[in-house]
Short mmCIF file of C-alpha atoms in Angstrom, two decimals:
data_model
loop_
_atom_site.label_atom_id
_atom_site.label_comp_id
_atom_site.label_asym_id
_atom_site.label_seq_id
_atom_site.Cartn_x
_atom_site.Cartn_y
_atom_site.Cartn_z
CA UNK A 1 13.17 14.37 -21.12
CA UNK A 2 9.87 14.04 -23.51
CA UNK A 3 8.96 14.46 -26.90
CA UNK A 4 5.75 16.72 -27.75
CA UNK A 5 4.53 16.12 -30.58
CA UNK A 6 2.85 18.25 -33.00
CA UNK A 7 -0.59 18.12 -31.42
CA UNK A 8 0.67 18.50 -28.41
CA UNK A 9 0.53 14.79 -26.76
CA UNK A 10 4.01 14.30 -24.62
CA UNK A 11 5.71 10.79 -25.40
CA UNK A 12 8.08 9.77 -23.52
CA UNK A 13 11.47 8.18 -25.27
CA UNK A 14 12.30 4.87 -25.25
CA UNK A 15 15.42 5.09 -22.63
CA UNK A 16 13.31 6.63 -20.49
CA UNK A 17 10.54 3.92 -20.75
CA UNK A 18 13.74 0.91 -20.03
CA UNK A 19 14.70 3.24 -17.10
CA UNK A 20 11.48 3.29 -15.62
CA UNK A 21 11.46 0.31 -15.59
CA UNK A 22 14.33 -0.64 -14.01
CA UNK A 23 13.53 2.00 -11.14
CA UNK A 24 10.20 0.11 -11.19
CA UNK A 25 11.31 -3.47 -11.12
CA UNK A 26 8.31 -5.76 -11.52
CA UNK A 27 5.34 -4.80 -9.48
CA UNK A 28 4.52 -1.65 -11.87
CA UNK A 29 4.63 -2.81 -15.28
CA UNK A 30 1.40 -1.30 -16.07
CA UNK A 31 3.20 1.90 -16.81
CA UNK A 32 5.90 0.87 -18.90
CA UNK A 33 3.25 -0.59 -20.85
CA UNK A 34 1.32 2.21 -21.03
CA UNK A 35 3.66 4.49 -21.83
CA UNK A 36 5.39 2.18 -24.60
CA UNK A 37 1.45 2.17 -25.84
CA UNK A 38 0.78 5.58 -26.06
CA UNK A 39 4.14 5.93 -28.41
CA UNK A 40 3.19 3.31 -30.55
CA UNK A 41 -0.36 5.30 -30.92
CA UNK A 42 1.36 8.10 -31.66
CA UNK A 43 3.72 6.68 -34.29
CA UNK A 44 0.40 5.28 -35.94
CA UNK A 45 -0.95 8.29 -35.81
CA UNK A 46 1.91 10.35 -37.71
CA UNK A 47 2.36 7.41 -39.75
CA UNK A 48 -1.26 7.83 -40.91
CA UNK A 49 -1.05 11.74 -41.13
CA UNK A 50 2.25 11.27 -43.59
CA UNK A 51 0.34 8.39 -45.71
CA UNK A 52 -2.22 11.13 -46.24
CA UNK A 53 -0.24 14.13 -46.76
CA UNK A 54 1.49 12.08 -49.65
CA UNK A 55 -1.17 11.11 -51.09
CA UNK A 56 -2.24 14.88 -51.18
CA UNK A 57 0.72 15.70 -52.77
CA UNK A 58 0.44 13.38 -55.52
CA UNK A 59 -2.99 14.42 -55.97
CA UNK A 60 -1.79 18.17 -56.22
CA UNK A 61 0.95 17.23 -58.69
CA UNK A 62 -1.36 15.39 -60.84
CA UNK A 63 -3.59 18.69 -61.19
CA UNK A 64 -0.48 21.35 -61.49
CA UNK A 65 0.51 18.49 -64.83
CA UNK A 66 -2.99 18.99 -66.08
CA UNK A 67 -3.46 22.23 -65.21
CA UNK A 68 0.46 23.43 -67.20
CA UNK A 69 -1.12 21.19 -70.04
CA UNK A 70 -4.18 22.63 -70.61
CA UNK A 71 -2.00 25.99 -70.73
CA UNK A 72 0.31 24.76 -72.98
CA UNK A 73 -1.85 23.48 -75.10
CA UNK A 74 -4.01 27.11 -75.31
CA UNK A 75 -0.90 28.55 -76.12
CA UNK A 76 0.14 26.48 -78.61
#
């Protein structure tokens, strides 16, 4: 069992990633690795995208207060 993400990119979970390797043993730890790499990408990533989209939403909040101010103050 996987996770997709929202762009599409399949991550494996970590359970699977500790079974692996114990089906692997030691000669293919390139693959745990890997695939314990390409989740920690991917939490970056969303980490990054969530950083942003706050920010955005601060910024939006910001301008709806100015913007109910300015029409407060016209009606005033």
């Amino acid at each position: 069992m996987s996770w997709k993400t929202v762009n599409g990119t399949t991550i494996e979970y970590p359970f699977a990633i500790a079974a692996a390797a114990v089906r692997l043993g030691r000669d293919d730890v390139n693959e745990i690795v890997a695939a314990t790499r390409r989740i920690h990408d991917q939490a970056r990533r969303l980490d990054m995208q969530v950083r942003d989209l706050q920010a955005e939403n601060l910024r939006l909040r910001h301008e709806n207060e100015f913007m109910l101010r300015l029409l407060n103050e016209r009606d005033d």
